[in-house]
Coordinates of C-alpha atoms in Angstrom, one line a residue:
M1 CA 33.4 -6.1 30.1
M2 CA 34.7 -3.8 27.3
R3 CA 34.4 -7.3 25.0
S4 CA 30.8 -7.6 25.0
T5 CA 29.8 -3.5 24.1
R6 CA 29.9 -4.4 20.3
L7 CA 27.3 -7.0 20.7
H8 CA 25.3 -5.4 22.8
Q9 CA 25.5 -2.2 20.1
I10 CA 24.6 -5.1 17.4
T11 CA 22.0 -6.6 19.6
L12 CA 20.2 -3.0 20.6
A13 CA 19.8 -2.2 16.9
A14 CA 18.4 -4.9 16.6
A15 CA 15.9 -4.4 19.1
L16 CA 14.9 -1.3 17.5
L17 CA 15.1 -2.8 14.0
C18 CA 12.5 -5.7 13.9
A19 CA 9.8 -3.3 15.7
F20 CA 10.5 -1.3 12.7
T21 CA 9.8 -4.1 10.7
A22 CA 7.0 -4.6 12.0
G23 CA 5.4 -1.3 11.3
H24 CA 5.7 -0.3 14.4
A25 CA 5.1 3.0 15.4
T26 CA 6.2 3.8 18.3
A27 CA 9.3 5.4 19.7
Q28 CA 9.2 3.4 23.2
E29 CA 12.6 1.5 24.1
A30 CA 10.8 -0.4 27.4
A31 CA 12.5 -3.8 26.9
K32 CA 10.5 -7.0 25.8
P33 CA 10.5 -9.5 27.8
G34 CA 13.8 -11.9 28.1
S35 CA 14.2 -10.6 24.6
G36 CA 17.7 -13.1 24.9
F37 CA 20.3 -10.6 22.5
L38 CA 23.3 -10.4 24.9
P39 CA 25.4 -13.5 24.3
P40 CA 25.2 -16.7 26.7
A41 CA 28.1 -17.0 29.5
S42 CA 30.6 -19.4 27.5
S43 CA 30.8 -22.1 29.0
N44 CA 33.2 -25.8 27.9
A45 CA 31.1 -28.2 30.3
K46 CA 28.4 -30.6 29.5
V47 CA 25.3 -30.1 31.9
I48 CA 22.5 -32.9 31.4
D49 CA 19.5 -30.9 30.8
S50 CA 16.4 -31.2 32.6
I51 CA 12.1 -29.6 32.4
H52 CA 12.5 -26.7 35.0
V53 CA 9.4 -25.9 33.6
V54 CA 5.5 -26.4 31.5
V55 CA 4.7 -23.4 29.8
N56 CA 1.4 -24.2 28.2
D57 CA 2.3 -27.2 25.5
E58 CA 5.7 -26.4 25.6
V59 CA 9.3 -26.7 28.0
I60 CA 11.8 -24.2 29.1
T61 CA 14.6 -26.5 29.9
K62 CA 17.2 -26.1 33.3
N63 CA 19.7 -24.9 30.1
E64 CA 18.2 -22.6 29.1
V65 CA 17.2 -20.3 32.2
R66 CA 21.1 -21.3 33.1
N67 CA 21.9 -19.2 30.3
R68 CA 19.5 -17.0 30.4
L69 CA 20.5 -15.8 33.8
G70 CA 23.9 -15.8 32.4
Q71 CA 22.6 -12.9 29.8
T72 CA 21.1 -11.0 32.7
V73 CA 24.3 -11.4 35.3
Q74 CA 26.4 -9.9 31.8
N75 CA 23.7 -7.2 31.2
L76 CA 23.0 -6.2 34.7
K77 CA 26.8 -6.0 35.6
A78 CA 27.1 -3.5 32.6
R79 CA 24.1 -0.6 33.9
N80 CA 26.0 -1.2 36.8
V81 CA 23.0 -2.8 39.0
Q82 CA 23.7 -4.1 42.4
M83 CA 22.6 -7.4 41.9
P84 CA 20.5 -9.3 43.2
D85 CA 20.4 -12.5 45.2
Q86 CA 21.1 -15.3 43.2
S87 CA 17.6 -17.2 44.3
V88 CA 15.7 -13.9 43.4
L89 CA 17.6 -13.0 40.1
E90 CA 16.9 -16.8 38.9
R91 CA 12.4 -16.2 39.7
Q92 CA 12.5 -12.9 37.6
V93 CA 14.3 -14.7 34.6
V94 CA 11.9 -17.6 34.4
E95 CA 9.3 -14.8 35.0
S96 CA 10.3 -12.9 31.7
M97 CA 11.2 -16.6 30.2
I98 CA 7.0 -17.5 30.6
V99 CA 6.2 -13.9 29.6
E100 CA 8.2 -13.9 26.4
R101 CA 7.0 -18.4 25.8
A102 CA 4.0 -17.4 26.1
Q103 CA 3.4 -14.4 23.2
I104 CA 5.9 -16.8 20.4
Q105 CA 3.1 -19.1 21.1
L106 CA -0.2 -17.1 21.1
A107 CA 1.8 -16.0 17.7
K108 CA 2.3 -19.0 15.9
E109 CA -1.7 -20.0 17.0
M110 CA -2.5 -16.9 15.2
G111 CA -0.6 -17.1 12.1
V112 CA 2.3 -15.0 12.6
R113 CA 5.1 -15.8 10.3
V114 CA 8.7 -14.5 9.4
S115 CA 10.0 -15.6 6.2
D116 CA 13.7 -16.5 5.5
R117 CA 13.8 -14.0 3.4
Q118 CA 12.4 -11.6 5.6
L119 CA 15.0 -12.6 8.1
D120 CA 17.8 -12.2 6.1
A121 CA 16.7 -8.6 4.9
T122 CA 15.9 -7.5 8.6
I123 CA 19.7 -9.5 10.0
G124 CA 20.9 -7.4 6.5
R125 CA 19.5 -3.7 7.8
I126 CA 21.5 -4.6 11.7
A127 CA 24.6 -5.8 10.3
E128 CA 24.3 -2.6 8.0
N129 CA 22.6 0.2 10.3
Q130 CA 26.1 -1.2 12.4
K131 CA 28.9 -0.5 9.4
M132 CA 29.6 -4.2 9.2
S133 CA 28.9 -7.1 6.9
V134 CA 26.5 -9.3 8.5
Q135 CA 29.8 -12.0 7.8
D136 CA 31.7 -9.5 10.1
M137 CA 28.7 -9.9 12.5
R138 CA 28.6 -12.9 12.7
N139 CA 32.6 -13.9 12.7
Q140 CA 32.3 -10.9 16.3
M141 CA 28.8 -13.2 17.9
E142 CA 30.5 -16.5 17.6
K143 CA 33.4 -14.6 19.3
E144 CA 31.5 -13.8 21.8
G145 CA 29.9 -17.4 22.6
M146 CA 26.7 -16.6 20.8
T147 CA 26.0 -18.7 18.1
F148 CA 25.0 -17.4 14.4
A149 CA 21.2 -20.4 14.3
Q150 CA 20.7 -18.6 17.7
F151 CA 20.7 -14.6 16.5
R152 CA 18.7 -15.6 13.8
E153 CA 15.9 -17.3 16.3
D154 CA 16.3 -14.5 18.3
I155 CA 15.6 -12.1 15.4
R156 CA 12.3 -14.5 13.5
N157 CA 11.2 -14.3 17.3
E158 CA 11.2 -10.3 18.0
I159 CA 9.9 -9.9 14.9
M160 CA 7.1 -12.0 15.6
L161 CA 6.4 -10.6 18.5
S162 CA 6.1 -6.6 17.2
Q163 CA 3.7 -8.1 14.9
L164 CA 1.6 -9.9 17.6
R165 CA 1.6 -6.9 19.6
E166 CA 0.6 -4.3 16.5
H167 CA -2.1 -6.7 15.8
E168 CA -3.6 -7.8 19.3
V169 CA -2.8 -3.4 20.8
D170 CA -2.0 -1.2 18.5
A171 CA -4.5 -2.2 16.3
K172 CA -6.9 -1.1 18.1
V173 CA -6.3 1.6 20.0
Q174 CA -7.8 4.9 18.1
V175 CA -7.8 7.8 19.9
S176 CA -11.2 10.8 18.6
E177 CA -10.8 14.4 17.0
A178 CA -12.2 15.3 20.9
E179 CA -9.1 14.1 22.1
I180 CA -7.0 15.2 20.2
D181 CA -8.5 18.9 20.3
T182 CA -8.0 19.1 23.8
Y183 CA -4.5 18.2 24.0
L184 CA -3.6 21.0 21.4
V185 CA -4.6 22.9 23.6
A186 CA -3.5 21.9 27.4
S187 CA -0.1 20.9 25.0
K188 CA 0.1 25.4 24.0
A189 CA -0.9 26.7 27.6
A190 CA 2.3 24.2 28.5
A191 CA 4.1 24.8 25.7
A192 CA 7.0 27.2 28.2
D193 CA 7.4 23.6 29.8
K194 CA 8.3 21.7 28.4
V195 CA 10.7 18.6 29.5
E196 CA 11.8 15.1 28.8
M197 CA 11.9 13.0 31.8
N198 CA 14.9 10.1 32.3
L199 CA 12.8 7.3 34.2
A200 CA 12.9 4.3 35.6
Q201 CA 10.1 2.5 37.4
I202 CA 8.7 -1.1 39.6
L203 CA 6.1 -2.1 38.7
V204 CA 4.0 -4.8 41.4
A205 CA 1.9 -6.6 39.1
V206 CA -2.0 -7.1 40.3
P207 CA -3.2 -10.9 38.2
E208 CA -6.2 -10.2 36.0
N209 CA -9.9 -11.1 37.5
A210 CA -7.5 -10.8 41.3
S211 CA -9.7 -11.0 44.7
P212 CA -9.1 -8.7 47.1
E213 CA -6.8 -10.4 49.3
Q214 CA -5.1 -11.6 46.2
I215 CA -4.2 -7.3 45.1
A216 CA -4.1 -6.5 49.1
A217 CA -1.1 -8.9 49.3
R218 CA 0.5 -6.5 46.2
R219 CA -0.3 -3.5 47.6
A220 CA 1.4 -4.7 50.9
R221 CA 4.0 -5.6 48.5
A222 CA 4.6 -2.5 46.8
E223 CA 4.5 -0.9 50.1
E224 CA 6.9 -2.8 51.1
V225 CA 9.0 -1.5 48.2
A226 CA 8.2 1.9 49.2
R227 CA 9.5 1.8 52.3
Q228 CA 12.9 0.4 51.4
L229 CA 12.8 2.9 48.9
R230 CA 12.6 5.5 51.8
T231 CA 15.3 4.0 53.8
G232 CA 17.5 4.6 51.3
A233 CA 17.8 1.6 49.4
D234 CA 19.3 1.4 45.5
F235 CA 16.4 1.3 43.4
A236 CA 17.8 -0.1 40.1
K237 CA 18.6 -3.3 42.6
M238 CA 14.9 -3.0 43.5
A239 CA 13.5 -3.1 40.6
A240 CA 15.6 -6.1 39.5
T241 CA 14.3 -8.3 42.4
Y242 CA 11.0 -7.0 42.4
S243 CA 9.3 -6.1 39.2
D244 CA 7.1 -7.6 37.0
A245 CA 7.6 -5.0 34.6
A246 CA 9.7 -6.4 31.7
D247 CA 11.9 -4.1 32.0
A248 CA 12.5 -5.0 36.2
L249 CA 15.6 -7.0 35.0
K250 CA 17.9 -3.4 33.0
G251 CA 17.8 -2.0 37.0
G252 CA 13.5 -0.9 35.7
E253 CA 15.7 1.6 33.0
I254 CA 13.0 3.4 30.7
G255 CA 15.2 6.2 29.7
W256 CA 14.4 9.2 28.5
R257 CA 10.9 10.6 27.9
D258 CA 8.2 12.9 27.3
P259 CA 5.5 12.8 30.1
D260 CA 3.7 13.5 27.8
R261 CA 3.0 10.2 25.9
L262 CA 3.0 8.3 29.5
P263 CA -0.5 7.6 30.9
E264 CA -2.0 10.7 32.5
V265 CA -1.8 9.3 36.2
F266 CA 2.0 8.8 35.6
S267 CA 3.0 12.4 33.8
T268 CA 0.5 14.0 37.1
Q269 CA 2.9 12.6 39.9
L270 CA 6.1 12.8 38.0
R271 CA 5.5 17.0 37.7
K272 CA 5.7 17.0 41.1
L273 CA 8.9 15.3 41.8
S274 CA 13.1 16.8 41.5
A275 CA 15.8 14.9 40.3
G276 CA 16.4 11.9 42.0
Q277 CA 13.0 11.5 43.4
V278 CA 10.1 8.9 43.3
T279 CA 6.5 8.8 42.9
P280 CA 4.3 7.2 45.2
I281 CA 2.8 4.0 44.8
I282 CA 0.1 5.0 41.5
K283 CA -2.5 2.2 41.6
T284 CA -3.3 1.3 37.8
N285 CA -5.6 -1.5 36.5
V286 CA -2.3 -3.7 35.5
G287 CA -0.4 -3.1 39.3
F288 CA 1.0 -1.0 41.9
H289 CA 3.7 1.3 40.3
I290 CA 6.4 2.9 42.2
L291 CA 8.2 5.7 39.7
R292 CA 11.8 7.2 39.8
M293 CA 12.7 10.8 38.0
A294 CA 16.5 10.7 36.9
D295 CA 16.9 13.6 35.7
K296 CA 14.7 16.2 33.6
R297 CA 15.5 18.7 30.8
N298 CA 14.4 21.5 29.1
L299 CA 13.4 21.7 26.3
A300 CA 13.0 24.3 23.1
A301 CA 9.3 25.6 23.2
A302 CA 7.9 25.3 20.0
G303 CA 6.4 28.3 18.4
E304 CA 3.0 28.3 16.2
A305 CA 3.8 25.9 13.2
G306 CA 4.2 28.5 10.7
A307 CA 2.6 27.5 6.8
E308 CA 4.0 24.1 5.7
V309 CA 3.4 24.0 1.4
V310 CA 4.0 20.3 0.6
Q311 CA 3.0 18.7 -2.7
Q312 CA 0.7 15.7 -2.2
T313 CA 0.0 12.7 -3.4
H314 CA -3.8 10.8 -3.9
A315 CA -3.2 7.3 -4.1
G316 CA -4.0 3.4 -4.1
H317 CA -2.5 0.2 -3.9
I318 CA -3.0 -3.3 -4.5
L319 CA -0.6 -5.7 -1.8
M320 CA 0.1 -8.8 -1.7
K321 CA 2.1 -10.8 0.3
P322 CA 4.4 -14.5 0.0
T323 CA 2.7 -17.0 2.1
P324 CA 3.6 -20.8 2.5
T325 CA 1.5 -21.8 -0.9
M326 CA 2.7 -18.3 -2.3
D327 CA 6.1 -17.5 -2.9
V328 CA 7.6 -14.7 -4.3
A329 CA 7.8 -15.2 -7.5
A330 CA 4.2 -16.0 -8.1
V331 CA 3.0 -12.6 -5.9
K332 CA 5.2 -11.1 -8.4
R333 CA 3.3 -13.2 -12.0
K334 CA 0.1 -12.4 -10.4
L335 CA 0.4 -8.8 -9.7
L336 CA 1.2 -8.7 -13.4
E337 CA -1.4 -10.1 -14.4
I338 CA -3.7 -7.7 -12.5
K339 CA -2.0 -4.8 -14.0
E340 CA -2.3 -5.9 -17.3
K341 CA -6.4 -7.0 -16.8
I342 CA -6.5 -3.0 -15.7
A343 CA -4.8 -1.9 -19.0
N344 CA -7.4 -4.2 -20.8
N345 CA -10.2 -2.5 -19.7
A346 CA -10.4 -6.3 -18.1
G347 CA -11.7 -5.5 -14.3
T348 CA -11.3 -1.8 -12.2
F349 CA -8.3 -0.4 -10.0
E350 CA -11.1 -0.6 -7.3
D351 CA -12.6 -4.3 -8.0
L352 CA -9.6 -6.2 -8.1
A353 CA -7.9 -4.0 -4.9
R354 CA -11.1 -5.7 -3.8
Q355 CA -10.7 -9.0 -4.5
Y356 CA -7.1 -9.6 -4.7
S357 CA -5.3 -6.6 -1.9
Q358 CA -4.2 -8.1 1.4
E359 CA -4.1 -4.7 3.5
P360 CA -7.3 -4.6 4.5
N361 CA -8.4 -0.9 5.8
S362 CA -7.5 -0.5 2.2
A363 CA -9.0 -2.6 0.0
A364 CA -12.1 -1.9 1.6
K365 CA -11.7 1.4 -0.2
G366 CA -11.0 -0.4 -3.0
G367 CA -7.5 -0.2 -2.3
D368 CA -7.9 4.1 -2.0
L369 CA -4.5 5.4 0.6
G370 CA -5.8 8.7 -0.2
W371 CA -3.7 11.7 0.6
L372 CA 0.3 10.5 1.3
A373 CA 3.0 13.9 1.9
P374 CA 6.5 12.2 1.6
G375 CA 7.6 10.1 4.4
D376 CA 4.0 9.7 5.2
A377 CA 4.4 5.6 3.5
G378 CA 8.2 4.9 3.2
P379 CA 10.6 5.3 0.7
E380 CA 9.8 2.3 -1.9
F381 CA 6.4 4.3 -1.6
D382 CA 8.0 8.0 -2.5
Q383 CA 10.7 7.0 -5.1
A384 CA 7.5 4.9 -6.7
L385 CA 5.1 8.1 -6.7
S386 CA 7.9 10.1 -8.3
G387 CA 8.3 8.4 -11.3
L388 CA 4.1 8.2 -12.1
K389 CA 1.9 10.9 -13.9
P390 CA -2.0 10.8 -12.8
G391 CA -3.2 7.9 -13.6
E392 CA -0.5 5.8 -13.9
I393 CA 0.3 2.4 -12.2
S394 CA 3.3 1.2 -10.8
D395 CA 4.8 -2.6 -11.8
V396 CA 5.6 -4.7 -9.0
I397 CA 7.2 -2.9 -5.9
E398 CA 8.7 -4.7 -2.7
S399 CA 8.6 -2.9 0.6
P400 CA 8.9 -3.8 4.0
F401 CA 4.9 -4.9 4.0
G402 CA 5.2 -7.0 0.8
Y403 CA 4.9 -5.9 -3.2
H404 CA 2.7 -4.2 -4.2
L405 CA 0.6 -1.8 -7.2
I406 CA 0.4 1.2 -7.1
R407 CA -1.6 3.7 -8.4
V408 CA -1.1 7.9 -8.4
V409 CA -4.9 9.1 -9.2
E410 CA -3.8 13.1 -8.7
R411 CA -1.6 15.4 -7.0
K412 CA -1.9 19.0 -5.3
S413 CA -0.6 21.8 -3.7
E414 CA -1.3 22.5 0.0
D415 CA -0.2 23.8 3.8
V416 CA -0.3 20.7 6.3
S417 CA 0.9 22.2 8.8
Q418 CA -2.0 21.8 10.1
Q419 CA -2.6 18.3 9.5
K420 CA 0.2 17.2 10.3
E421 CA 0.3 19.3 14.2
R422 CA -2.7 17.2 14.6
A423 CA -1.0 14.2 13.3
Q424 CA 1.8 15.1 15.3
A425 CA -0.4 14.8 18.7
R426 CA -1.8 11.9 17.4
Q427 CA 0.9 10.0 17.9
V428 CA 1.5 11.5 21.1
L429 CA -1.7 10.0 23.1
R430 CA -1.9 7.4 21.1
E431 CA 1.9 5.6 22.9
R432 CA 0.6 6.7 25.2
K433 CA -2.8 4.7 25.2
I434 CA -0.6 1.9 23.8
Q435 CA 1.9 1.8 27.0
E436 CA -0.9 1.6 29.4
A437 CA -2.9 -1.4 26.9
M438 CA 0.5 -3.4 26.6
E439 CA 0.9 -3.0 30.0
D440 CA -3.1 -5.2 30.3
W441 CA -2.5 -7.0 27.8
V442 CA 1.2 -8.9 28.8
R443 CA -0.1 -9.4 32.1
Q444 CA -3.5 -11.2 30.5
V445 CA -1.7 -13.2 28.2
R446 CA 0.6 -14.1 31.0
D447 CA -2.2 -15.1 33.4
R448 CA -4.0 -17.2 30.6
A449 CA -0.9 -19.2 30.3
Y450 CA -0.9 -22.5 31.3
V451 CA 2.5 -23.0 33.7
E452 CA 3.7 -26.1 35.9
F453 CA 7.3 -25.8 37.7
R454 CA 9.3 -28.5 38.1
E455 CA 12.5 -27.2 39.6
E456 CA 11.9 -25.0 42.3
V457 CA 12.5 -21.4 41.4

């Protein structure tokens, strides 16, 4: 077990960094379906391969299932989770692979691409975060039985899926000012009772547009799980056996969460629990949930926000990204041409941003990003902004999102304590809504996929 500890740390860091690379703002650590980061069980035997399941126009082979099953067994043993029956575990593994494959296919259909350059940069940051060189990391993986080529493809898929989920779920979630007002009033009233909870879950999913008979059958399954839990069944084993959630093969483990960032239907039930207790069955639009609170800890109550004066910068940008028909060098040349046009009064920054910028929200406003405080737009932006005077335009700046021309419009110093408080509340409410929307979206992708089993699961 000690052999794979270092690799497990690398791959966990990789999953986190991929979410950051795609611009994911959520701090959730719920597992992604079939992430494939743990090394496959080593074997020198040559096994004749065959089709296990067809997902739309692609296949998952028996060897792929065997390798993923080996990874999952290692993961469950590392977490000290009681092992479900082999047939049950294989069914759960295959289902997670189907969900993963359907999402990757959708990402490709929608034109989501991860360039080798972006991939190399992400892997470099993963190695740096682990205080290793890329070559050292590669050597460690190969020693553990995972090829570096496979690791690269896993990272590429994770970035693609993060970008897809951001586009399909995160970007569609809106939080109103009235919701923020309501949340702030409630959170200040409950500040003395601020807690975090260490959670796990079991989800018995209900198909989209399910019939009354299907819903009744799924409820009966959830009630059977609840009955076994009441009679002393191990929660982690039950999750690995019965749960349809992405974290099933982690024993249902979600980790420490602020209940305010969970859907209200969950937080209401969780606040009634003591450590070690489980909720009743909770019905949502995606199915039937049972949550377990392993532990609870009090957090320091937040006092009234004091004045926080910071320098803000009103800025704009023009963003361009490399494409198969326009490489990095061509993007940089185009941005320099745009800068020269502005300098020669051959076009305004606003008009050229509307014409060329590939960030739709700001492009529609002539590149305007509004007022930015330090840290709002990332270190690359902060560094560029600090060196510009009002009216000046930067050289070409690279960030995780592409290549930019950045303009400073004006600056001011302002007390941002209330804005910061509201921004934090908005983020909490967004995370709550995203979790609900994500579960629903994952179910829809799975339900709409054509799946044909060729081998008995």
